[in-house]
Amino acid sequence: STQQSRLREISPSSPGGLPAAGCPDEEDADDDDDDGDAGDGHGRGGHGGDGHNDGDDGTGEGGGRRRLHRTVDVAKAIQRLFRLRCDLLKGTLLNIQKDFATAGEHLYRALATAVKRNDSILACDAYCELGTACLGLQKPLAAVQCLEHSLANARAMGMRASEARALTQLAAVYLAVEDLERAAMLSQNALQIYSELQHFEGLLRTERVLADTRYALGDVESATRLYNSALARCNELHDLDTARILKRALSQTLVDQRNKDASGYEKLIARLRRADLSNRAAQASSRSTSSPLVYR
């Protein structure tokens, strides 16, 4: 299938020159151990009875046993899900801590698990985080490749929030390599999706990237507006760390705006002075040519 082919586009060596990590040996060892589902020969399994009429109302010993087995099944499913996504979670946390090399090892292992299980969602998330790790390791080309894989998977499955996230991360990569027009375009596309979804955390991330891009383009006014908008979202989400970063960026933007205004004012004064001098010279020339006749 198309999704399978996308998933299997992972090269044998880890992308971006990251150290490859093998698949964990235990990830499949007990995925299918369904203890309690087959019964113990006395009707005590997950789907068996105990030889008595348990009734359909869930009361009595039989009903309690069924509820217990359902709880055990749910717990096993949660444990299995955590085990499958453990490397993705570790890689994400290591990215936050900026330990990008170690994050890459876990994320590549998460990708291997996604391919083995044909898990498009896991692959989409792992590719996006791996793109972040590659950017942190100053490997922008590998970052773009990973993020484009993530974007393709997200679009194939109709996961719009994941699509917007990949677009935002791609914009951050292009901003880092100073392809500013492309960074601005991708950020705008991500903002539109996040706005439609009312995804406030995503809006915060994307507004920050777009504000940095506008600032780099010299559009200080737009950058200031975006920084203010992102800062307001930080206050709503109680994101103090990002708020501190944005306040520093906004302060620098305001300083640049004042300098720009002062420079513009100085240029205006200089133009007015030049115009005044030119007018005075013209008037002096006019007076000299129209001076009274000198009689002999």
PDB file of N, CA and C in Angstrom, residues 63-121:
ATOM      1  N   GLY A  63     -19.966 -11.694  37.149  1.00  0.00           N
ATOM      2  CA  GLY A  63     -19.862 -10.332  36.645  1.00  0.00           C
ATOM      3  C   GLY A  63     -18.620  -9.637  37.147  1.00  0.00           C
ATOM      4  N   GLY A  64     -18.277  -9.844  38.431  1.00  0.00           N
ATOM      5  CA  GLY A  64     -17.066  -9.257  38.977  1.00  0.00           C
ATOM      6  C   GLY A  64     -15.819  -9.774  38.295  1.00  0.00           C
ATOM      7  N   ARG A  65     -15.841 -11.088  37.962  1.00  0.00           N
ATOM      8  CA  ARG A  65     -14.676 -11.679  37.295  1.00  0.00           C
ATOM      9  C   ARG A  65     -14.516 -11.100  35.899  1.00  0.00           C
ATOM     10  N   ARG A  66     -15.641 -10.900  35.201  1.00  0.00           N
ATOM     11  CA  ARG A  66     -15.560 -10.326  33.858  1.00  0.00           C
ATOM     12  C   ARG A  66     -15.018  -8.903  33.901  1.00  0.00           C
ATOM     13  N   ARG A  67     -15.479  -8.140  34.890  1.00  0.00           N
ATOM     14  CA  ARG A  67     -14.960  -6.777  35.013  1.00  0.00           C
ATOM     15  C   ARG A  67     -13.467  -6.781  35.321  1.00  0.00           C
ATOM     16  N   LEU A  68     -13.038  -7.726  36.152  1.00  0.00           N
ATOM     17  CA  LEU A  68     -11.623  -7.842  36.480  1.00  0.00           C
ATOM     18  C   LEU A  68     -10.797  -8.146  35.239  1.00  0.00           C
ATOM     19  N   HIS A  69     -11.277  -9.100  34.428  1.00  0.00           N
ATOM     20  CA  HIS A  69     -10.539  -9.459  33.221  1.00  0.00           C
ATOM     21  C   HIS A  69     -10.509  -8.310  32.224  1.00  0.00           C
ATOM     22  N   ARG A  70     -11.599  -7.548  32.127  1.00  0.00           N
ATOM     23  CA  ARG A  70     -11.586  -6.386  31.236  1.00  0.00           C
ATOM     24  C   ARG A  70     -10.559  -5.361  31.701  1.00  0.00           C
ATOM     25  N   THR A  71     -10.484  -5.163  33.019  1.00  0.00           N
ATOM     26  CA  THR A  71      -9.500  -4.232  33.566  1.00  0.00           C
ATOM     27  C   THR A  71      -8.081  -4.691  33.260  1.00  0.00           C
ATOM     28  N   VAL A  72      -7.834  -6.010  33.407  1.00  0.00           N
ATOM     29  CA  VAL A  72      -6.513  -6.569  33.113  1.00  0.00           C
ATOM     30  C   VAL A  72      -6.184  -6.384  31.637  1.00  0.00           C
ATOM     31  N   ASP A  73      -7.176  -6.622  30.768  1.00  0.00           N
ATOM     32  CA  ASP A  73      -6.936  -6.455  29.333  1.00  0.00           C
ATOM     33  C   ASP A  73      -6.576  -5.005  29.000  1.00  0.00           C
ATOM     34  N   VAL A  74      -7.289  -4.048  29.611  1.00  0.00           N
ATOM     35  CA  VAL A  74      -6.998  -2.637  29.370  1.00  0.00           C
ATOM     36  C   VAL A  74      -5.599  -2.294  29.864  1.00  0.00           C
ATOM     37  N   ALA A  75      -5.230  -2.791  31.039  1.00  0.00           N
ATOM     38  CA  ALA A  75      -3.895  -2.526  31.588  1.00  0.00           C
ATOM     39  C   ALA A  75      -2.813  -3.077  30.667  1.00  0.00           C
ATOM     40  N   LYS A  76      -3.057  -4.288  30.112  1.00  0.00           N
ATOM     41  CA  LYS A  76      -2.075  -4.874  29.197  1.00  0.00           C
ATOM     42  C   LYS A  76      -1.965  -4.053  27.918  1.00  0.00           C
ATOM     43  N   ALA A  77      -3.086  -3.554  27.438  1.00  0.00           N
ATOM     44  CA  ALA A  77      -3.061  -2.740  26.218  1.00  0.00           C
ATOM     45  C   ALA A  77      -2.271  -1.458  26.450  1.00  0.00           C
ATOM     46  N   ILE A  78      -2.470  -0.833  27.622  1.00  0.00           N
ATOM     47  CA  ILE A  78      -1.726   0.389  27.943  1.00  0.00           C
ATOM     48  C   ILE A  78      -0.242   0.092  28.051  1.00  0.00           C
ATOM     49  N   GLN A  79       0.092  -1.034  28.704  1.00  0.00           N
ATOM     50  CA  GLN A  79       1.497  -1.413  28.837  1.00  0.00           C
ATOM     51  C   GLN A  79       2.131  -1.666  27.476  1.00  0.00           C
ATOM     52  N   ARG A  80       1.378  -2.345  26.581  1.00  0.00           N
ATOM     53  CA  ARG A  80       1.893  -2.638  25.257  1.00  0.00           C
ATOM     54  C   ARG A  80       2.111  -1.345  24.464  1.00  0.00           C
ATOM     55  N   LEU A  81       1.146  -0.412  24.568  1.00  0.00           N
ATOM     56  CA  LEU A  81       1.263   0.860  23.861  1.00  0.00           C
ATOM     57  C   LEU A  81       2.457   1.651  24.369  1.00  0.00           C
ATOM     58  N   PHE A  82       2.651   1.672  25.690  1.00  0.00           N
ATOM     59  CA  PHE A  82       3.780   2.398  26.254  1.00  0.00           C
ATOM     60  C   PHE A  82       5.092   1.788  25.790  1.00  0.00           C
ATOM     61  N   ARG A  83       5.150   0.433  25.755  1.00  0.00           N
ATOM     62  CA  ARG A  83       6.387  -0.216  25.336  1.00  0.00           C
ATOM     63  C   ARG A  83       6.713   0.120  23.889  1.00  0.00           C
ATOM     64  N   LEU A  84       5.691   0.134  23.025  1.00  0.00           N
ATOM     65  CA  LEU A  84       5.918   0.435  21.616  1.00  0.00           C
ATOM     66  C   LEU A  84       6.348   1.886  21.409  1.00  0.00           C
ATOM     67  N   ARG A  85       5.852   2.789  22.257  1.00  0.00           N
ATOM     68  CA  ARG A  85       6.144   4.211  22.078  1.00  0.00           C
ATOM     69  C   ARG A  85       7.178   4.722  23.073  1.00  0.00           C
ATOM     70  N   CYS A  86       7.801   3.824  23.812  1.00  0.00           N
ATOM     71  CA  CYS A  86       8.763   4.242  24.822  1.00  0.00           C
ATOM     72  C   CYS A  86       9.933   4.998  24.199  1.00  0.00           C
ATOM     73  N   ASP A  87      10.470   4.502  23.073  1.00  0.00           N
ATOM     74  CA  ASP A  87      11.602   5.171  22.430  1.00  0.00           C
ATOM     75  C   ASP A  87      11.203   6.539  21.890  1.00  0.00           C
ATOM     76  N   LEU A  88       9.978   6.649  21.363  1.00  0.00           N
ATOM     77  CA  LEU A  88       9.501   7.952  20.890  1.00  0.00           C
ATOM     78  C   LEU A  88       9.426   8.937  22.046  1.00  0.00           C
ATOM     79  N   LEU A  89       8.896   8.485  23.175  1.00  0.00           N
ATOM     80  CA  LEU A  89       8.782   9.358  24.343  1.00  0.00           C
ATOM     81  C   LEU A  89      10.160   9.787  24.840  1.00  0.00           C
ATOM     82  N   LYS A  90      11.087   8.837  24.923  1.00  0.00           N
ATOM     83  CA  LYS A  90      12.444   9.181  25.368  1.00  0.00           C
ATOM     84  C   LYS A  90      13.106  10.165  24.407  1.00  0.00           C
ATOM     85  N   GLY A  91      12.959   9.918  23.110  1.00  0.00           N
ATOM     86  CA  GLY A  91      13.547  10.821  22.128  1.00  0.00           C
ATOM     87  C   GLY A  91      12.974  12.224  22.217  1.00  0.00           C
ATOM     88  N   THR A  92      11.658  12.319  22.437  1.00  0.00           N
ATOM     89  CA  THR A  92      11.014  13.626  22.559  1.00  0.00           C
ATOM     90  C   THR A  92      11.544  14.382  23.767  1.00  0.00           C
ATOM     91  N   LEU A  93      11.652  13.695  24.903  1.00  0.00           N
ATOM     92  CA  LEU A  93      12.160  14.337  26.110  1.00  0.00           C
ATOM     93  C   LEU A  93      13.620  14.754  25.950  1.00  0.00           C
ATOM     94  N   LEU A  94      14.409  13.915  25.290  1.00  0.00           N
ATOM     95  CA  LEU A  94      15.822  14.256  25.072  1.00  0.00           C
ATOM     96  C   LEU A  94      15.965  15.443  24.122  1.00  0.00           C
ATOM     97  N   ASN A  95      15.062  15.555  23.150  1.00  0.00           N
ATOM     98  CA  ASN A  95      15.066  16.747  22.288  1.00  0.00           C
ATOM     99  C   ASN A  95      14.823  18.011  23.115  1.00  0.00           C
ATOM    100  N   ILE A  96      13.879  17.933  24.060  1.00  0.00           N
ATOM    101  CA  ILE A  96      13.593  19.084  24.918  1.00  0.00           C
ATOM    102  C   ILE A  96      14.827  19.456  25.734  1.00  0.00           C
ATOM    103  N   GLN A  97      15.569  18.420  26.170  1.00  0.00           N
ATOM    104  CA  GLN A  97      16.789  18.653  26.947  1.00  0.00           C
ATOM    105  C   GLN A  97      17.991  18.986  26.060  1.00  0.00           C
ATOM    106  N   LYS A  98      17.768  19.006  24.737  1.00  0.00           N
ATOM    107  CA  LYS A  98      18.805  19.337  23.746  1.00  0.00           C
ATOM    108  C   LYS A  98      19.943  18.313  23.697  1.00  0.00           C
ATOM    109  N   ASP A  99      19.639  17.084  24.100  1.00  0.00           N
ATOM    110  CA  ASP A  99      20.603  15.982  23.919  1.00  0.00           C
ATOM    111  C   ASP A  99      20.221  15.291  22.609  1.00  0.00           C
ATOM    112  N   PHE A 100      20.543  15.952  21.500  1.00  0.00           N
ATOM    113  CA  PHE A 100      20.011  15.537  20.206  1.00  0.00           C
ATOM    114  C   PHE A 100      20.605  14.217  19.714  1.00  0.00           C
ATOM    115  N   ALA A 101      21.864  13.950  20.019  1.00  0.00           N
ATOM    116  CA  ALA A 101      22.485  12.713  19.546  1.00  0.00           C
ATOM    117  C   ALA A 101      21.815  11.489  20.184  1.00  0.00           C
ATOM    118  N   THR A 102      21.625  11.524  21.502  1.00  0.00           N
ATOM    119  CA  THR A 102      20.964  10.405  22.179  1.00  0.00           C
ATOM    120  C   THR A 102      19.498  10.312  21.756  1.00  0.00           C
ATOM    121  N   ALA A 103      18.872  11.465  21.572  1.00  0.00           N
ATOM    122  CA  ALA A 103      17.477  11.464  21.091  1.00  0.00           C
ATOM    123  C   ALA A 103      17.385  10.756  19.746  1.00  0.00           C
ATOM    124  N   GLY A 104      18.366  11.012  18.851  1.00  0.00           N
ATOM    125  CA  GLY A 104      18.352  10.377  17.536  1.00  0.00           C
ATOM    126  C   GLY A 104      18.412   8.870  17.623  1.00  0.00           C
ATOM    127  N   GLU A 105      19.172   8.328  18.568  1.00  0.00           N
ATOM    128  CA  GLU A 105      19.254   6.879  18.715  1.00  0.00           C
ATOM    129  C   GLU A 105      17.884   6.294  19.043  1.00  0.00           C
ATOM    130  N   HIS A 106      17.200   6.888  20.013  1.00  0.00           N
ATOM    131  CA  HIS A 106      15.876   6.384  20.402  1.00  0.00           C
ATOM    132  C   HIS A 106      14.854   6.576  19.282  1.00  0.00           C
ATOM    133  N   LEU A 107      14.939   7.676  18.583  1.00  0.00           N
ATOM    134  CA  LEU A 107      13.950   7.952  17.540  1.00  0.00           C
ATOM    135  C   LEU A 107      14.148   7.055  16.329  1.00  0.00           C
ATOM    136  N   TYR A 108      15.390   6.741  16.014  1.00  0.00           N
ATOM    137  CA  TYR A 108      15.614   5.807  14.915  1.00  0.00           C
ATOM    138  C   TYR A 108      15.086   4.428  15.279  1.00  0.00           C
ATOM    139  N   ARG A 109      15.230   4.047  16.546  1.00  0.00           N
ATOM    140  CA  ARG A 109      14.686   2.764  16.984  1.00  0.00           C
ATOM    141  C   ARG A 109      13.156   2.782  16.929  1.00  0.00           C
ATOM    142  N   ALA A 110      12.558   3.932  17.258  1.00  0.00           N
ATOM    143  CA  ALA A 110      11.104   4.058  17.142  1.00  0.00           C
ATOM    144  C   ALA A 110      10.662   3.901  15.688  1.00  0.00           C
ATOM    145  N   LEU A 111      11.456   4.439  14.744  1.00  0.00           N
ATOM    146  CA  LEU A 111      11.134   4.280  13.327  1.00  0.00           C
ATOM    147  C   LEU A 111      11.203   2.815  12.907  1.00  0.00           C
ATOM    148  N   ALA A 112      12.220   2.105  13.398  1.00  0.00           N
ATOM    149  CA  ALA A 112      12.337   0.687  13.064  1.00  0.00           C
ATOM    150  C   ALA A 112      11.127  -0.085  13.565  1.00  0.00           C
ATOM    151  N   THR A 113      10.653   0.257  14.755  1.00  0.00           N
ATOM    152  CA  THR A 113       9.448  -0.377  15.300  1.00  0.00           C
ATOM    153  C   THR A 113       8.231  -0.053  14.435  1.00  0.00           C
ATOM    154  N   ALA A 114       8.136   1.200  13.972  1.00  0.00           N
ATOM    155  CA  ALA A 114       7.005   1.605  13.131  1.00  0.00           C
ATOM    156  C   ALA A 114       6.974   0.822  11.826  1.00  0.00           C
ATOM    157  N   VAL A 115       8.150   0.623  11.227  1.00  0.00           N
ATOM    158  CA  VAL A 115       8.218  -0.143   9.980  1.00  0.00           C
ATOM    159  C   VAL A 115       7.825  -1.586  10.229  1.00  0.00           C
ATOM    160  N   LYS A 116       8.333  -2.155  11.299  1.00  0.00           N
ATOM    161  CA  LYS A 116       8.057  -3.558  11.606  1.00  0.00           C
ATOM    162  C   LYS A 116       6.572  -3.797  11.813  1.00  0.00           C
ATOM    163  N   ARG A 117       5.893  -2.832  12.416  1.00  0.00           N
ATOM    164  CA  ARG A 117       4.473  -2.999  12.744  1.00  0.00           C
ATOM    165  C   ARG A 117       3.556  -2.255  11.775  1.00  0.00           C
ATOM    166  N   ASN A 118       4.127  -1.629  10.748  1.00  0.00           N
ATOM    167  CA  ASN A 118       3.335  -0.861   9.792  1.00  0.00           C
ATOM    168  C   ASN A 118       2.469   0.182  10.513  1.00  0.00           C
ATOM    169  N   ASP A 119       3.098   0.872  11.460  1.00  0.00           N
ATOM    170  CA  ASP A 119       2.407   1.858  12.297  1.00  0.00           C
ATOM    171  C   ASP A 119       2.686   3.250  11.737  1.00  0.00           C
ATOM    172  N   SER A 120       1.773   3.749  10.925  1.00  0.00           N
ATOM    173  CA  SER A 120       1.970   5.040  10.264  1.00  0.00           C
ATOM    174  C   SER A 120       1.976   6.201  11.256  1.00  0.00           C
ATOM    175  N   ILE A 121       1.172   6.089  12.300  1.00  0.00           N
ATOM    176  CA  ILE A 121       1.106   7.179  13.273  1.00  0.00           C
ATOM    177  C   ILE A 121       2.426   7.295  14.025  1.00  0.00           C
TER     178      ILE A 121
END
